[in-house]
Amino acid sequence: MDTSIIRFENVSQIYDGAGPVLNDVSFELEKGKFYTLLGPSGCGKTTILRLIAGFITPTKGDVYIEGKKVNNIPANERQVNTVFQDYALFPHLNVFENVAFGLRIKKLKKAEVERRVKEALEFVNLKGYENREISEMSGGQRQRVAIARAIVNDPEVILLDEPLSALDLKLRTEMQYELRELQQRLGKTFIFVTHDQEEALAMSDEIFVMKAGEIQQSGTPMDIYDEPINRFVADFIGESNIVAGEMIEDYRVRFANKEFECVDQGLNPNEQVEIVIRPEDLEITSVSQGKMAVTVDTQLFRGVHFEISTIDEVGNEWLVHSTKKAEVGSLIGLDFDPEAIHVMRLNESEEAFDARLESYGAEADEK
Amino acid sequence: MKSKGARSFYLIPYYIWIALFVIAPIALVVYYSFFDLQGNLTLENYQNFFSSVYLRLTLSSFWYAFLVTFFSILIAYPTAYWLTKTKHKQLWLLLIIIPSWINLLLKTYAFIGIFGLYGPANKFLAAIGIGEQQILFTDFSFIFVSVYIFIPFMILPIFNSLDKLNPALMDASRDLGASSWMTFRKVIFPLTINGVKSGVQAVFIPALSLFVITRLIAGNKVITLGTAIEQQFLVTQNWGMGSTIAVFLILFMIIIMMLTGQREKGGSANGKTK
Ligand SMILES: Nc1ncnc2c1ncn2[C@@H]1O[C@H](COP(=O)(O)OP(=O)(O)O)[C@@H](O)[C@H]1O
Ligand SMILES: [Mg+2]
C-alpha cells in the first residue's frame, strides 16, 4: 500500500514583483502522522499550507495529493481541511451551523448532518454549545469549533495554521496535549504550523525546520534536537552553545584551544567546522576533573535548573543547565561526553548531512 | 455636572435645526393635509388618497422605485466586488463617487442631449443598423438615467461592507467544499446584506419621490409620488392633497427604514454581542 499522502516536487512560489517566498521545496509526507512546519515568521509556512489546501497554485513545480497531481484542482475539490490562523469562523452562523457548513454543502441528509456535527462537537469537548453564537465563545472554544468544523468532513489531511498562538500559555499547553491525542485517535495526517520550537518538539512525529522559503532540515524532534544540520537550526531549536572549531582527523576535533575526542568522522582533515553542545550536556565539576576550565559569569535560577553563563579562556560563552549551583566569578571545570559534541560542516546540504549520519550508524554497527 | 451643562449647550444649534427644518415642516404638512381647497377642515384628502387614481399612482411609484433599486443592486454589487479586488481601489471608488457631486439637473440635461433624436445614442444605433429609436420619454430612459444617478449611493455601502469582509472566510468556505457561487450565497452575501440594505435605503426612498427625471427624461409618462406632490402644489394649487400624499410618502419611508433596519446578529466584524 502506498503510504505517501502529500508530495512537493521542486515547488517555488513567487508573488508578483518580490523574490521567491518558497524556493525549490521538495518533501513527502506519510499518512497518519503529525507533521510540524517550524520556522520564524515570514519564512513561508502559511504559503505551504495554502498550496496544499489549494488557495494558490505553485509558480513552479508540482503538488501531489495521494499520488495525484493537484496543481489545477480547486480548493473545494480537495480532501483537505484547514484550521485557520484566526479560526475564520462564520460570524453569521452559530456553532452548529459553522460545523455543519461542509456537510450541508455536500447535501447530506438532515439526520446525518445532525449526528456528525454532534459527534464532532463531542470530540472537541463542546457538547451542549450547539446554539451559541460565535461571538459568545471564548478564544479556546472558538479554536475547538474550528477544529470540529474541519474534522467533521472526515478529510485525509488536516492543516493547522498556528492554531494555538492566540491562546494563553496554560490553555496552549492543554491544547497541545489535546491536539496530539486527537490526531492519534483520528489517525489522520496533521500538518501543523508554528514558530514555537517547544510546541514543535512536544507534538510532532516529524518536524520541518524552515528558513526564508527553504526547508533546512527535517526529522524527528529527537533527531533535530540532537543533530542540528547548521547554526540556524541549532539556534532555533532550543538553546545551544555554538563555537567555531576544526576537525583534526576522524574522531578528533579542536575548539576552545584544546583537542577533544568526538564521534564524528568522514570530514576532511583540518576542515573548519562549527561545534554544538547543548547546555544540559555540560556538567559542572572541579577544574582538575573537567575537560575545560571556565569562569562563571552570571547565574539565573529557572525553577528546574540553574542557567549558568560561563566564559572559557579564549572568550567563548558556554551556557550550562545544571541542578548544581555555582559561584559567580569562580573558576570551574566543565565535563561532557564525546557524544555531546555535535560537529556541523559549513553549508552542508541535507542529503550529504543525512548520508554522513547514516555512515556513523553503519560504523557503530560494525564495531 | 459642568461638562454635562456644556454638552447640552453645544447641542442647542442641533435642536434648533431639528425643530426648524424637520419637526416644523412635518407638522405643517400634516396640518395642511386636513384642509380642502376652500380651507375647510376635512378628512376628504385621506379618503381621496384611497381612490383608485392615487392607489394606482402609489403602486406605479413603488414599481418604478423597485425597478431602479433592483437594477442598481444588479450593477452595483458586482462593481463593488470588483472594486475591492483592484489595486487602486480608493482611486476607482473616487471616480465612481465624483459624478454624484455634480448637480442632478445638470446630469439630467446631459442625458436629454445623449438620448435625443439627434444625440450620440441614436447615431450609434443608426450606425450598427438598428436605426433611430425614440429613446427619450420611455420607461427605459427613465430607469437608465435614474440608475445612473443613484448608483454611487448603492456602490458605496456595498463596497464598504465587502471591503470589511475577512478574506479568510472565503478561503474557509472554499476549503469546506463550497463552489464560488455557494460561497457567495452562503458567506459573502449574508455578511454584506447590511451594506445592501443601506444601499436600498439610499436608493429606494429617493426613487419614490423623483420628479425632475420623470419630467425631463420620461416626459411625465412616469408619474411617481414625487411628481404628484409637485403637481398638487404647483399646478393644481391643492396644498391639502399635496400634503396628504406627502404624509403617506413619509409613512412609506418610515416603513422602509424599519424593514431595512440593521439587525445585529453577531454578524458584525467587531463581534458585538446582544
Ligand atoms: N499574497 C501575497 N502577496 C505577496 N506576498 C505575500 C503574499 N502572501 C504572503 N506573502 C509573503 O510571503 C512571505 C511568506 O509568507 P507566509 O507563508 O505567510 O509566512 P509564514 O506563515 O511563515 O509567516 C512573507 O514575506 C509574506 O510577506
Ligand atoms: Mg503564517
XYZ file of C-alpha atoms in Angstrom, chain A residues 14-167:
154
model
C 6.750 33.790 -6.366
C 4.327 36.631 -5.720
C 4.400 39.376 -8.298
C 7.443 41.572 -8.058
C 9.060 40.172 -4.937
C 11.605 37.374 -4.647
C 10.576 33.755 -4.142
C 8.582 33.041 -0.994
C 9.288 29.341 -1.458
C 12.433 28.260 -3.205
C 12.541 24.810 -4.811
C 10.880 22.950 -1.943
C 10.550 19.161 -2.125
C 9.259 16.792 0.512
C 7.000 13.835 1.026
C 4.550 13.210 3.865
C 3.217 9.874 5.040
C -0.331 9.034 6.009
C -1.438 9.299 9.615
C 1.482 11.269 11.014
C 1.749 14.538 12.886
C 3.972 16.902 10.920
C 5.108 20.326 12.001
C 6.371 23.178 9.859
C 8.596 25.226 12.131
C 10.266 28.487 11.286
C 10.340 32.194 12.013
C 7.528 34.447 10.890
C 7.541 35.111 7.150
C 9.540 32.038 6.153
C 6.725 30.587 4.045
C 4.908 28.176 6.351
C 1.427 29.511 5.589
C 2.301 29.527 1.896
C 2.969 25.767 2.021
C -0.403 25.193 3.706
C -2.161 27.358 1.119
C -0.549 25.345 -1.653
C -1.782 22.108 -0.101
C -5.264 23.491 0.557
C -5.452 24.797 -2.993
C -5.895 28.524 -2.384
C -2.880 29.199 -4.575
C -1.159 27.268 -7.351
C 2.617 26.892 -7.390
C 4.567 29.203 -9.669
C 6.909 26.314 -10.396
C 6.883 22.628 -9.526
C 4.088 20.212 -8.660
C 1.962 19.339 -5.655
C 0.645 15.791 -5.316
C -2.074 14.539 -3.001
C -2.371 10.757 -2.778
C -0.215 10.402 -5.856
C -2.408 12.685 -7.950
C -1.107 15.965 -9.265
C -3.417 18.648 -7.889
C -1.914 21.899 -9.212
C -5.123 22.690 -11.053
C -7.666 21.199 -8.685
C -9.544 23.942 -6.813
C -9.655 24.036 -3.013
C -13.285 22.919 -2.835
C -12.461 19.665 -4.589
C -9.572 18.661 -2.348
C -9.891 16.167 0.509
C -8.137 18.590 2.827
C -9.485 20.852 5.552
C -7.866 23.792 7.265
C -7.955 25.242 10.761
C -7.144 28.864 10.022
C -4.811 31.113 11.944
C -7.610 33.401 13.153
C -10.074 30.453 13.010
C -12.120 32.176 10.241
C -15.415 31.049 11.773
C -18.510 32.378 10.034
C -19.823 35.184 12.275
C -23.367 34.968 10.870
C -23.754 31.296 11.771
C -23.957 29.690 15.192
C -21.685 26.910 16.405
C -23.831 24.132 14.959
C -24.143 25.752 11.540
C -20.433 26.541 11.410
C -19.577 22.899 11.956
C -22.372 21.760 9.627
C -21.227 24.044 6.795
C -19.205 21.467 4.900
C -21.821 18.738 5.337
C -24.627 20.988 4.103
C -22.568 21.797 1.010
C -22.325 18.070 0.388
C -26.132 17.944 0.731
C -26.129 15.198 3.349
C -29.421 14.155 4.931
C -30.578 16.239 7.860
C -30.312 13.423 10.368
C -26.826 12.565 9.137
C -25.702 16.185 9.442
C -27.103 16.382 12.949
C -25.412 13.157 14.024
C -21.999 14.047 12.636
C -21.993 17.618 13.960
C -22.939 16.368 17.423
C -20.195 13.768 17.221
C -17.568 16.293 16.114
C -18.535 18.723 18.865
C -18.329 15.943 21.418
C -14.920 15.080 20.052
C -13.631 18.556 20.897
C -15.480 18.708 24.235
C -18.075 21.235 23.122
C -21.210 19.219 23.745
C -24.154 21.486 24.501
C -22.717 24.556 22.774
C -24.617 23.935 19.508
C -26.821 27.008 19.669
C -24.226 29.510 20.848
C -23.241 32.383 18.616
C -19.567 32.553 17.715
C -19.319 35.921 19.456
C -20.337 34.235 22.688
C -17.434 31.767 22.597
C -14.039 32.274 24.217
C -10.771 32.025 22.276
C -10.157 28.431 23.296
C -13.718 27.450 22.453
C -13.565 29.118 19.027
C -10.448 27.181 18.317
C -12.270 23.955 19.152
C -15.158 24.924 16.887
C -12.648 25.495 14.100
C -11.174 22.054 14.684
C -14.630 20.451 14.778
C -15.535 22.222 11.542
C -12.502 20.640 9.897
C -12.699 17.086 11.272
C -16.439 16.717 10.704
C -15.760 16.389 6.973
C -13.518 13.393 7.615
C -10.653 14.708 5.464
C -7.460 12.753 4.861
C -5.321 15.747 5.791
C -5.913 18.494 8.335
C -3.896 21.680 8.065
C -3.473 23.782 11.189
C -2.009 27.272 10.836
C -0.620 28.418 14.187
C -3.885 27.444 15.862
C -2.548 27.898 19.374
C -0.717 31.187 19.018
C -3.656 33.291 20.231
C -4.150 31.310 23.431
